[in-house]
Amino acid sequence: MPQLAHAGTTLFLKRWLRRPFAMGAVVPSGRLLAEEMARATLQALIGRSGHVVELGAGTGEVTKALLAAGIPANRLALVERDPELATFLRRHFPALRIIEGDAARLPRLLSDHHVAPVAAVVSSLPLLSLPSDVVNGIVGGVFEALPRGGALVQFTYGPTPPVPRAARERLLLVGTHGKRIWRNVPPAVVWTFKRSAAA
């Protein structure tokens, strides 16, 4: 889909120039990072039914990888706060459910759009650059929406886990991660978070 990729990159750059700290990167997720996000999501879905909710779907780079990995369109629900990006997603992914809204209100958004049950959440949100109260609201909402054993798949460009220690301790989360993807711009790591057995 070269035309989609070009259109997506152009729109992403335009949105970044307007609101750089909200976008988190200058370019959309690269193919290798998107494929690793999809691989981690498939791993999290083993033996689980329900929806896959993608937060911060942007221009759909991770969405394409999730679909290519075999996740059916009727299992995917995309959450995007930016109206222009949400319109882009509706145009290029007409078979998917696109929810325009703030991920910090995730349980309410999913309830309003009858998205249940949720098997996994995939996030491209720039958690490390968001205020701590916003991050706490997003991560808390994710694990309010997820059943026991459900996973949050989240990438980061930083050297530390993208979910802050205080939130991990409060929610009793355990994180695992893959190798750093050096060929992504910038290099990134995919993390998977679940509640610990003691939660």
mmCIF file of N, CA and C in Angstrom, residues 39-169:
data_model
loop_
_atom_site.group_PDB
_atom_site.id
_atom_site.type_symbol
_atom_site.label_atom_id
_atom_site.label_comp_id
_atom_site.label_asym_id
_atom_site.label_seq_id
_atom_site.Cartn_x
_atom_site.Cartn_y
_atom_site.Cartn_z
ATOM 1 N N ARG A 39 3.392 -9.168 16.494
ATOM 2 C CA ARG A 39 3.850 -10.465 17.011
ATOM 3 C C ARG A 39 3.575 -10.577 18.517
ATOM 4 N N ALA A 40 3.884 -9.516 19.261
ATOM 5 C CA ALA A 40 3.648 -9.523 20.701
ATOM 6 C C ALA A 40 2.152 -9.619 21.008
ATOM 7 N N THR A 41 1.333 -8.989 20.175
ATOM 8 C CA THR A 41 -0.120 -9.053 20.371
ATOM 9 C C THR A 41 -0.639 -10.458 20.124
ATOM 10 N N LEU A 42 -0.173 -11.096 19.056
ATOM 11 C CA LEU A 42 -0.586 -12.480 18.795
ATOM 12 C C LEU A 42 -0.205 -13.386 19.955
ATOM 13 N N GLN A 43 0.984 -13.171 20.512
ATOM 14 C CA GLN A 43 1.426 -13.963 21.659
ATOM 15 C C GLN A 43 0.479 -13.749 22.839
ATOM 16 N N ALA A 44 0.061 -12.507 23.052
ATOM 17 C CA ALA A 44 -0.840 -12.188 24.167
ATOM 18 C C ALA A 44 -2.239 -12.754 23.963
ATOM 19 N N LEU A 45 -2.603 -13.028 22.708
ATOM 20 C CA LEU A 45 -3.951 -13.503 22.403
ATOM 21 C C LEU A 45 -4.102 -15.016 22.482
ATOM 22 N N ILE A 46 -3.016 -15.738 22.671
ATOM 23 C CA ILE A 46 -3.098 -17.201 22.689
ATOM 24 C C ILE A 46 -4.107 -17.655 23.739
ATOM 25 N N GLY A 47 -5.103 -18.402 23.287
ATOM 26 C CA GLY A 47 -6.124 -18.933 24.191
ATOM 27 C C GLY A 47 -7.143 -17.926 24.673
ATOM 28 N N ARG A 48 -7.158 -16.725 24.087
ATOM 29 C CA ARG A 48 -8.078 -15.691 24.551
ATOM 30 C C ARG A 48 -8.983 -15.240 23.412
ATOM 31 N N SER A 49 -10.241 -15.006 23.725
ATOM 32 C CA SER A 49 -11.188 -14.446 22.756
ATOM 33 C C SER A 49 -11.459 -12.996 23.134
ATOM 34 N N GLY A 50 -12.053 -12.269 22.216
ATOM 35 C CA GLY A 50 -12.389 -10.879 22.498
ATOM 36 C C GLY A 50 -11.688 -9.927 21.561
ATOM 37 N N HIS A 51 -11.910 -8.640 21.807
ATOM 38 C CA HIS A 51 -11.400 -7.597 20.923
ATOM 39 C C HIS A 51 -9.948 -7.242 21.219
ATOM 40 N N VAL A 52 -9.284 -6.751 20.177
ATOM 41 C CA VAL A 52 -7.983 -6.108 20.309
ATOM 42 C C VAL A 52 -8.231 -4.615 20.126
ATOM 43 N N VAL A 53 -7.884 -3.831 21.131
ATOM 44 C CA VAL A 53 -8.106 -2.390 21.099
ATOM 45 C C VAL A 53 -6.767 -1.709 20.873
ATOM 46 N N GLU A 54 -6.688 -0.899 19.823
ATOM 47 C CA GLU A 54 -5.453 -0.175 19.519
ATOM 48 C C GLU A 54 -5.618 1.287 19.927
ATOM 49 N N LEU A 55 -4.729 1.747 20.796
ATOM 50 C CA LEU A 55 -4.764 3.130 21.260
ATOM 51 C C LEU A 55 -3.768 3.968 20.470
ATOM 52 N N GLY A 56 -4.195 5.173 20.069
ATOM 53 C CA GLY A 56 -3.308 6.037 19.308
ATOM 54 C C GLY A 56 -2.975 5.443 17.961
ATOM 55 N N ALA A 57 -4.005 5.045 17.220
ATOM 56 C CA ALA A 57 -3.797 4.330 15.956
ATOM 57 C C ALA A 57 -3.121 5.198 14.897
ATOM 58 N N GLY A 58 -3.186 6.524 15.038
ATOM 59 C CA GLY A 58 -2.453 7.420 14.138
ATOM 60 C C GLY A 58 -2.840 7.248 12.685
ATOM 61 N N THR A 59 -1.877 6.882 11.856
ATOM 62 C CA THR A 59 -2.132 6.677 10.422
ATOM 63 C C THR A 59 -2.239 5.202 10.062
ATOM 64 N N GLY A 60 -2.285 4.336 11.073
ATOM 65 C CA GLY A 60 -2.591 2.935 10.814
ATOM 66 C C GLY A 60 -1.415 2.023 10.510
ATOM 67 N N GLU A 61 -0.202 2.425 10.860
ATOM 68 C CA GLU A 61 0.953 1.560 10.579
ATOM 69 C C GLU A 61 0.879 0.265 11.378
ATOM 70 N N VAL A 62 0.591 0.370 12.670
ATOM 71 C CA VAL A 62 0.452 -0.837 13.490
ATOM 72 C C VAL A 62 -0.816 -1.584 13.106
ATOM 73 N N THR A 63 -1.865 -0.856 12.769
ATOM 74 C CA THR A 63 -3.123 -1.474 12.331
ATOM 75 C C THR A 63 -2.890 -2.408 11.156
ATOM 76 N N LYS A 64 -2.134 -1.939 10.157
ATOM 77 C CA LYS A 64 -1.836 -2.770 8.980
ATOM 78 C C LYS A 64 -1.120 -4.049 9.395
ATOM 79 N N ALA A 65 -0.180 -3.928 10.324
ATOM 80 C CA ALA A 65 0.566 -5.103 10.771
ATOM 81 C C ALA A 65 -0.330 -6.081 11.531
ATOM 82 N N LEU A 66 -1.244 -5.563 12.334
ATOM 83 C CA LEU A 66 -2.178 -6.430 13.060
ATOM 84 C C LEU A 66 -3.063 -7.209 12.084
ATOM 85 N N LEU A 67 -3.563 -6.525 11.061
ATOM 86 C CA LEU A 67 -4.392 -7.187 10.058
ATOM 87 C C LEU A 67 -3.567 -8.204 9.272
ATOM 88 N N ALA A 68 -2.346 -7.843 8.887
ATOM 89 C CA ALA A 68 -1.486 -8.749 8.125
ATOM 90 C C ALA A 68 -1.110 -9.982 8.935
ATOM 91 N N ALA A 69 -1.064 -9.830 10.256
ATOM 92 C CA ALA A 69 -0.730 -10.958 11.127
ATOM 93 C C ALA A 69 -1.896 -11.928 11.289
ATOM 94 N N GLY A 70 -3.069 -11.541 10.774
ATOM 95 C CA GLY A 70 -4.209 -12.449 10.803
ATOM 96 C C GLY A 70 -5.283 -12.120 11.815
ATOM 97 N N ILE A 71 -5.176 -10.977 12.490
ATOM 98 C CA ILE A 71 -6.235 -10.587 13.426
ATOM 99 C C ILE A 71 -7.419 -10.095 12.607
ATOM 100 N N PRO A 72 -8.590 -10.724 12.740
ATOM 101 C CA PRO A 72 -9.742 -10.348 11.905
ATOM 102 C C PRO A 72 -10.190 -8.909 12.157
ATOM 103 N N ALA A 73 -10.680 -8.269 11.105
ATOM 104 C CA ALA A 73 -11.133 -6.880 11.212
ATOM 105 C C ALA A 73 -12.222 -6.723 12.262
ATOM 106 N N ASN A 74 -13.074 -7.743 12.417
ATOM 107 C CA ASN A 74 -14.170 -7.610 13.386
ATOM 108 C C ASN A 74 -13.708 -7.749 14.838
ATOM 109 N N ARG A 75 -12.436 -8.068 15.044
ATOM 110 C CA ARG A 75 -11.895 -8.120 16.403
ATOM 111 C C ARG A 75 -11.146 -6.843 16.768
ATOM 112 N N LEU A 76 -10.910 -5.972 15.780
ATOM 113 C CA LEU A 76 -10.120 -4.768 16.021
ATOM 114 C C LEU A 76 -10.999 -3.549 16.283
ATOM 115 N N ALA A 77 -10.623 -2.758 17.274
ATOM 116 C CA ALA A 77 -11.259 -1.462 17.524
ATOM 117 C C ALA A 77 -10.146 -0.453 17.724
ATOM 118 N N LEU A 78 -10.164 0.623 16.949
ATOM 119 C CA LEU A 78 -9.111 1.629 17.012
ATOM 120 C C LEU A 78 -9.596 2.857 17.766
ATOM 121 N N VAL A 79 -8.773 3.353 18.678
ATOM 122 C CA VAL A 79 -9.091 4.561 19.437
ATOM 123 C C VAL A 79 -8.104 5.646 19.022
ATOM 124 N N GLU A 80 -8.630 6.776 18.541
ATOM 125 C CA GLU A 80 -7.784 7.896 18.106
ATOM 126 C C GLU A 80 -8.441 9.197 18.532
ATOM 127 N N ARG A 81 -7.695 10.020 19.269
ATOM 128 C CA ARG A 81 -8.247 11.276 19.788
ATOM 129 C C ARG A 81 -8.272 12.380 18.748
ATOM 130 N N ASP A 82 -7.289 12.393 17.853
ATOM 131 C CA ASP A 82 -7.163 13.481 16.877
ATOM 132 C C ASP A 82 -8.213 13.325 15.777
ATOM 133 N N PRO A 83 -9.100 14.301 15.597
ATOM 134 C CA PRO A 83 -10.175 14.168 14.607
ATOM 135 C C PRO A 83 -9.678 13.949 13.180
ATOM 136 N N GLU A 84 -8.583 14.627 12.802
ATOM 137 C CA GLU A 84 -8.071 14.481 11.440
ATOM 138 C C GLU A 84 -7.513 13.075 11.210
ATOM 139 N N LEU A 85 -6.820 12.542 12.209
ATOM 140 C CA LEU A 85 -6.308 11.187 12.097
ATOM 141 C C LEU A 85 -7.448 10.170 12.110
ATOM 142 N N ALA A 86 -8.470 10.408 12.924
ATOM 143 C CA ALA A 86 -9.629 9.506 12.947
ATOM 144 C C ALA A 86 -10.317 9.473 11.590
ATOM 145 N N THR A 87 -10.437 10.623 10.953
ATOM 146 C CA THR A 87 -11.029 10.684 9.608
ATOM 147 C C THR A 87 -10.173 9.913 8.611
ATOM 148 N N PHE A 88 -8.852 10.057 8.710
ATOM 149 C CA PHE A 88 -7.922 9.319 7.849
ATOM 150 C C PHE A 88 -8.127 7.818 8.020
ATOM 151 N N LEU A 89 -8.238 7.363 9.269
ATOM 152 C CA LEU A 89 -8.421 5.938 9.540
ATOM 153 C C LEU A 89 -9.739 5.423 8.972
ATOM 154 N N ARG A 90 -10.796 6.204 9.120
ATOM 155 C CA ARG A 90 -12.095 5.777 8.577
ATOM 156 C C ARG A 90 -12.035 5.640 7.053
ATOM 157 N N ARG A 91 -11.310 6.529 6.412
ATOM 158 C CA ARG A 91 -11.208 6.496 4.956
ATOM 159 C C ARG A 91 -10.395 5.291 4.471
ATOM 160 N N HIS A 92 -9.316 4.983 5.180
ATOM 161 C CA HIS A 92 -8.412 3.933 4.724
ATOM 162 C C HIS A 92 -8.694 2.559 5.331
ATOM 163 N N PHE A 93 -9.470 2.507 6.413
ATOM 164 C CA PHE A 93 -9.823 1.230 7.035
ATOM 165 C C PHE A 93 -11.330 1.184 7.272
ATOM 166 N N PRO A 94 -12.122 1.205 6.197
ATOM 167 C CA PRO A 94 -13.582 1.308 6.356
ATOM 168 C C PRO A 94 -14.221 0.112 7.057
ATOM 169 N N ALA A 95 -13.544 -1.027 7.077
ATOM 170 C CA ALA A 95 -14.118 -2.219 7.708
ATOM 171 C C ALA A 95 -13.900 -2.242 9.218
ATOM 172 N N LEU A 96 -13.070 -1.335 9.735
ATOM 173 C CA LEU A 96 -12.737 -1.355 11.159
ATOM 174 C C LEU A 96 -13.595 -0.390 11.958
ATOM 175 N N ARG A 97 -13.724 -0.694 13.230
ATOM 176 C CA ARG A 97 -14.441 0.205 14.137
ATOM 177 C C ARG A 97 -13.462 1.268 14.624
ATOM 178 N N ILE A 98 -13.756 2.519 14.303
ATOM 179 C CA ILE A 98 -12.898 3.641 14.695
ATOM 180 C C ILE A 98 -13.624 4.437 15.767
ATOM 181 N N ILE A 99 -13.005 4.551 16.932
ATOM 182 C CA ILE A 99 -13.602 5.281 18.045
ATOM 183 C C ILE A 99 -12.808 6.566 18.237
ATOM 184 N N GLU A 100 -13.447 7.697 18.009
ATOM 185 C CA GLU A 100 -12.790 8.979 18.200
ATOM 186 C C GLU A 100 -12.981 9.409 19.644
ATOM 187 N N GLY A 101 -11.893 9.462 20.392
ATOM 188 C CA GLY A 101 -12.005 9.829 21.795
ATOM 189 C C GLY A 101 -10.672 9.706 22.504
ATOM 190 N N ASP A 102 -10.681 10.075 23.778
ATOM 191 C CA ASP A 102 -9.480 10.123 24.596
ATOM 192 C C ASP A 102 -9.262 8.785 25.302
ATOM 193 N N ALA A 103 -8.077 8.198 25.118
ATOM 194 C CA ALA A 103 -7.772 6.907 25.736
ATOM 195 C C ALA A 103 -7.799 6.973 27.259
ATOM 196 N N ALA A 104 -7.699 8.173 27.838
ATOM 197 C CA ALA A 104 -7.785 8.305 29.291
ATOM 198 C C ALA A 104 -9.186 7.978 29.803
ATOM 199 N N ARG A 105 -10.159 7.909 28.887
ATOM 200 C CA ARG A 105 -11.544 7.541 29.245
ATOM 201 C C ARG A 105 -11.901 6.173 28.645
ATOM 202 N N LEU A 106 -10.919 5.288 28.561
ATOM 203 C CA LEU A 106 -11.089 4.051 27.814
ATOM 204 C C LEU A 106 -12.276 3.193 28.245
ATOM 205 N N PRO A 107 -12.461 2.883 29.520
ATOM 206 C CA PRO A 107 -13.602 2.030 29.877
ATOM 207 C C PRO A 107 -14.939 2.611 29.408
ATOM 208 N N ARG A 108 -15.108 3.933 29.550
ATOM 209 C CA ARG A 108 -16.354 4.574 29.114
ATOM 210 C C ARG A 108 -16.488 4.519 27.590
ATOM 211 N N LEU A 109 -15.400 4.787 26.876
ATOM 212 C CA LEU A 109 -15.429 4.739 25.410
ATOM 213 C C LEU A 109 -15.831 3.349 24.924
ATOM 214 N N LEU A 110 -15.215 2.329 25.490
ATOM 215 C CA LEU A 110 -15.515 0.962 25.061
ATOM 216 C C LEU A 110 -16.958 0.589 25.394
ATOM 217 N N SER A 111 -17.428 1.009 26.551
ATOM 218 C CA SER A 111 -18.816 0.739 26.925
ATOM 219 C C SER A 111 -19.787 1.446 25.988
ATOM 220 N N ASP A 112 -19.499 2.706 25.674
ATOM 221 C CA ASP A 112 -20.372 3.478 24.787
ATOM 222 C C ASP A 112 -20.452 2.881 23.386
ATOM 223 N N HIS A 113 -19.373 2.224 22.951
ATOM 224 C CA HIS A 113 -19.332 1.659 21.602
ATOM 225 C C HIS A 113 -19.503 0.138 21.600
ATOM 226 N N HIS A 114 -19.904 -0.409 22.756
ATOM 227 C CA HIS A 114 -20.225 -1.832 22.879
ATOM 228 C C HIS A 114 -19.071 -2.724 22.441
ATOM 229 N N VAL A 115 -17.852 -2.360 22.873
ATOM 230 C CA VAL A 115 -16.668 -3.166 22.588
ATOM 231 C C VAL A 115 -16.380 -4.009 23.828
ATOM 232 N N ALA A 116 -16.750 -5.274 23.770
ATOM 233 C CA ALA A 116 -16.542 -6.189 24.894
ATOM 234 C C ALA A 116 -16.715 -7.623 24.388
ATOM 235 N N PRO A 117 -15.983 -8.546 24.989
ATOM 236 C CA PRO A 117 -14.887 -8.354 25.942
ATOM 237 C C PRO A 117 -13.627 -7.901 25.222
ATOM 238 N N VAL A 118 -12.643 -7.483 26.011
ATOM 239 C CA VAL A 118 -11.364 -7.046 25.453
ATOM 240 C C VAL A 118 -10.313 -8.105 25.786
ATOM 241 N N ALA A 119 -9.587 -8.548 24.771
ATOM 242 C CA ALA A 119 -8.558 -9.568 24.990
ATOM 243 C C ALA A 119 -7.175 -8.954 25.177
ATOM 244 N N ALA A 120 -6.908 -7.861 24.456
ATOM 245 C CA ALA A 120 -5.593 -7.209 24.545
ATOM 246 C C ALA A 120 -5.722 -5.752 24.113
ATOM 247 N N VAL A 121 -4.810 -4.933 24.617
ATOM 248 C CA VAL A 121 -4.736 -3.530 24.222
ATOM 249 C C VAL A 121 -3.343 -3.276 23.654
ATOM 250 N N VAL A 122 -3.294 -2.652 22.492
ATOM 251 C CA VAL A 122 -2.040 -2.322 21.816
ATOM 252 C C VAL A 122 -1.932 -0.804 21.801
ATOM 253 N N SER A 123 -0.841 -0.265 22.319
ATOM 254 C CA SER A 123 -0.747 1.187 22.456
ATOM 255 C C SER A 123 0.484 1.752 21.764
ATOM 256 N N SER A 124 0.254 2.805 20.975
ATOM 257 C CA SER A 124 1.338 3.587 20.385
ATOM 258 C C SER A 124 1.389 4.980 21.000
ATOM 259 N N LEU A 125 0.755 5.155 22.140
ATOM 260 C CA LEU A 125 0.733 6.462 22.796
ATOM 261 C C LEU A 125 2.110 6.782 23.380
ATOM 262 N N PRO A 126 2.521 8.048 23.334
ATOM 263 C CA PRO A 126 3.840 8.440 23.853
ATOM 264 C C PRO A 126 3.814 8.596 25.367
ATOM 265 N N LEU A 127 3.725 7.484 26.092
ATOM 266 C CA LEU A 127 3.523 7.542 27.537
ATOM 267 C C LEU A 127 4.635 8.313 28.255
ATOM 268 N N LEU A 128 5.862 8.192 27.762
ATOM 269 C CA LEU A 128 6.971 8.838 28.464
ATOM 270 C C LEU A 128 6.938 10.355 28.365
ATOM 271 N N SER A 129 6.186 10.888 27.402
ATOM 272 C CA SER A 129 6.145 12.349 27.246
ATOM 273 C C SER A 129 4.827 12.948 27.735
ATOM 274 N N LEU A 130 3.961 12.131 28.319
ATOM 275 C CA LEU A 130 2.678 12.615 28.820
ATOM 276 C C LEU A 130 2.762 12.905 30.318
ATOM 277 N N PRO A 131 1.929 13.819 30.835
ATOM 278 C CA PRO A 131 1.901 14.079 32.282
ATOM 279 C C PRO A 131 1.545 12.815 33.055
ATOM 280 N N SER A 132 2.084 12.683 34.264
ATOM 281 C CA SER A 132 1.911 11.463 35.045
ATOM 282 C C SER A 132 0.441 11.159 35.330
ATOM 283 N N ASP A 133 -0.385 12.203 35.568
ATOM 284 C CA ASP A 133 -1.790 11.932 35.854
ATOM 285 C C ASP A 133 -2.507 11.377 34.624
ATOM 286 N N VAL A 134 -2.094 11.829 33.424
ATOM 287 C CA VAL A 134 -2.687 11.305 32.187
ATOM 288 C C VAL A 134 -2.264 9.849 31.987
ATOM 289 N N VAL A 135 -0.976 9.562 32.201
ATOM 290 C CA VAL A 135 -0.481 8.189 32.067
ATOM 291 C C VAL A 135 -1.201 7.265 33.044
ATOM 292 N N ASN A 136 -1.356 7.724 34.292
ATOM 293 C CA ASN A 136 -2.052 6.909 35.294
ATOM 294 C C ASN A 136 -3.487 6.634 34.870
ATOM 295 N N GLY A 137 -4.148 7.651 34.286
ATOM 296 C CA GLY A 137 -5.517 7.463 33.821
ATOM 297 C C GLY A 137 -5.602 6.470 32.682
ATOM 298 N N ILE A 138 -4.653 6.555 31.744
ATOM 299 C CA ILE A 138 -4.660 5.645 30.594
ATOM 300 C C ILE A 138 -4.375 4.217 31.034
ATOM 301 N N VAL A 139 -3.292 4.024 31.787
ATOM 302 C CA VAL A 139 -2.899 2.664 32.184
ATOM 303 C C VAL A 139 -3.931 2.063 33.132
ATOM 304 N N GLY A 140 -4.436 2.879 34.064
ATOM 305 C CA GLY A 140 -5.479 2.382 34.957
ATOM 306 C C GLY A 140 -6.723 1.975 34.188
ATOM 307 N N GLY A 141 -7.106 2.783 33.183
ATOM 308 C CA GLY A 141 -8.265 2.454 32.365
ATOM 309 C C GLY A 141 -8.069 1.199 31.543
ATOM 310 N N VAL A 142 -6.853 1.019 31.025
ATOM 311 C CA VAL A 142 -6.558 -0.194 30.251
ATOM 312 C C VAL A 142 -6.787 -1.433 31.098
ATOM 313 N N PHE A 143 -6.256 -1.424 32.322
ATOM 314 C CA PHE A 143 -6.383 -2.630 33.145
ATOM 315 C C PHE A 143 -7.731 -2.744 33.836
ATOM 316 N N GLU A 144 -8.502 -1.668 33.813
ATOM 317 C CA GLU A 144 -9.909 -1.774 34.215
ATOM 318 C C GLU A 144 -10.702 -2.473 33.112
ATOM 319 N N ALA A 145 -10.328 -2.216 31.857
ATOM 320 C CA ALA A 145 -11.031 -2.813 30.722
ATOM 321 C C ALA A 145 -10.606 -4.254 30.466
ATOM 322 N N LEU A 146 -9.355 -4.589 30.809
ATOM 323 C CA LEU A 146 -8.840 -5.933 30.524
ATOM 324 C C LEU A 146 -9.257 -6.927 31.596
ATOM 325 N N PRO A 147 -9.627 -8.132 31.210
ATOM 326 C CA PRO A 147 -9.875 -9.186 32.192
ATOM 327 C C PRO A 147 -8.549 -9.717 32.734
ATOM 328 N N ARG A 148 -8.606 -10.524 33.765
ATOM 329 C CA ARG A 148 -7.389 -11.122 34.312
ATOM 330 C C ARG A 148 -6.661 -11.910 33.222
ATOM 331 N N GLY A 149 -5.383 -11.692 33.111
ATOM 332 C CA GLY A 149 -4.595 -12.356 32.083
ATOM 333 C C GLY A 149 -4.470 -11.566 30.800
ATOM 334 N N GLY A 150 -5.258 -10.498 30.663
ATOM 335 C CA GLY A 150 -5.181 -9.662 29.474
ATOM 336 C C GLY A 150 -3.910 -8.826 29.487
ATOM 337 N N ALA A 151 -3.442 -8.450 28.303
ATOM 338 C CA ALA A 151 -2.148 -7.782 28.200
ATOM 339 C C ALA A 151 -2.240 -6.422 27.526
ATOM 340 N N LEU A 152 -1.348 -5.530 27.965
ATOM 341 C CA LEU A 152 -1.096 -4.258 27.293
ATOM 342 C C LEU A 152 0.219 -4.390 26.553
ATOM 343 N N VAL A 153 0.194 -4.181 25.239
ATOM 344 C CA VAL A 153 1.402 -4.179 24.417
ATOM 345 C C VAL A 153 1.720 -2.724 24.091
ATOM 346 N N GLN A 154 2.896 -2.275 24.476
ATOM 347 C CA GLN A 154 3.256 -0.855 24.380
ATOM 348 C C GLN A 154 4.713 -0.735 23.957
ATOM 349 N N PHE A 155 5.002 0.135 22.990
ATOM 350 C CA PHE A 155 6.409 0.327 22.644
ATOM 351 C C PHE A 155 6.939 1.612 23.250
ATOM 352 N N THR A 156 8.248 1.694 23.306
ATOM 353 C CA THR A 156 8.894 2.889 23.823
ATOM 354 C C THR A 156 10.205 3.109 23.091
ATOM 355 N N TYR A 157 10.635 4.351 23.028
ATOM 356 C CA TYR A 157 11.948 4.683 22.491
ATOM 357 C C TYR A 157 12.975 4.787 23.614
ATOM 358 N N GLY A 158 12.509 4.845 24.846
ATOM 359 C CA GLY A 158 13.400 5.062 25.975
ATOM 360 C C GLY A 158 14.054 3.793 26.483
ATOM 361 N N PRO A 159 15.015 3.938 27.408
ATOM 362 C CA PRO A 159 15.728 2.783 27.959
ATOM 363 C C PRO A 159 15.010 2.114 29.127
ATOM 364 N N THR A 160 13.957 2.759 29.635
ATOM 365 C CA THR A 160 13.234 2.225 30.790
ATOM 366 C C THR A 160 11.822 1.811 30.379
ATOM 367 N N PRO A 161 11.131 1.031 31.215
ATOM 368 C CA PRO A 161 9.764 0.616 30.872
ATOM 369 C C PRO A 161 8.866 1.827 30.615
ATOM 370 N N PRO A 162 7.972 1.741 29.614
ATOM 371 C CA PRO A 162 7.115 2.885 29.289
ATOM 372 C C PRO A 162 6.015 3.133 30.316
ATOM 373 N N VAL A 163 5.712 2.147 31.153
ATOM 374 C CA VAL A 163 4.763 2.355 32.247
ATOM 375 C C VAL A 163 5.579 2.668 33.499
ATOM 376 N N PRO A 164 5.374 3.838 34.102
ATOM 377 C CA PRO A 164 6.191 4.236 35.256
ATOM 378 C C PRO A 164 6.107 3.243 36.408
ATOM 379 N N ARG A 165 7.177 3.194 37.209
ATOM 380 C CA ARG A 165 7.251 2.235 38.307
ATOM 381 C C ARG A 165 6.077 2.380 39.275
ATOM 382 N N ALA A 166 5.703 3.620 39.594
ATOM 383 C CA ALA A 166 4.605 3.821 40.546
ATOM 384 C C ALA A 166 3.317 3.178 40.038
ATOM 385 N N ALA A 167 3.036 3.330 38.760
ATOM 386 C CA ALA A 167 1.825 2.722 38.186
ATOM 387 C C ALA A 167 1.946 1.209 38.159
ATOM 388 N N ARG A 168 3.125 0.695 37.839
ATOM 389 C CA ARG A 168 3.325 -0.760 37.831
ATOM 390 C C ARG A 168 3.110 -1.335 39.219
ATOM 391 N N GLU A 169 3.635 -0.652 40.223
ATOM 392 C CA GLU A 169 3.495 -1.154 41.593
ATOM 393 C C GLU A 169 2.057 -1.056 42.078
#
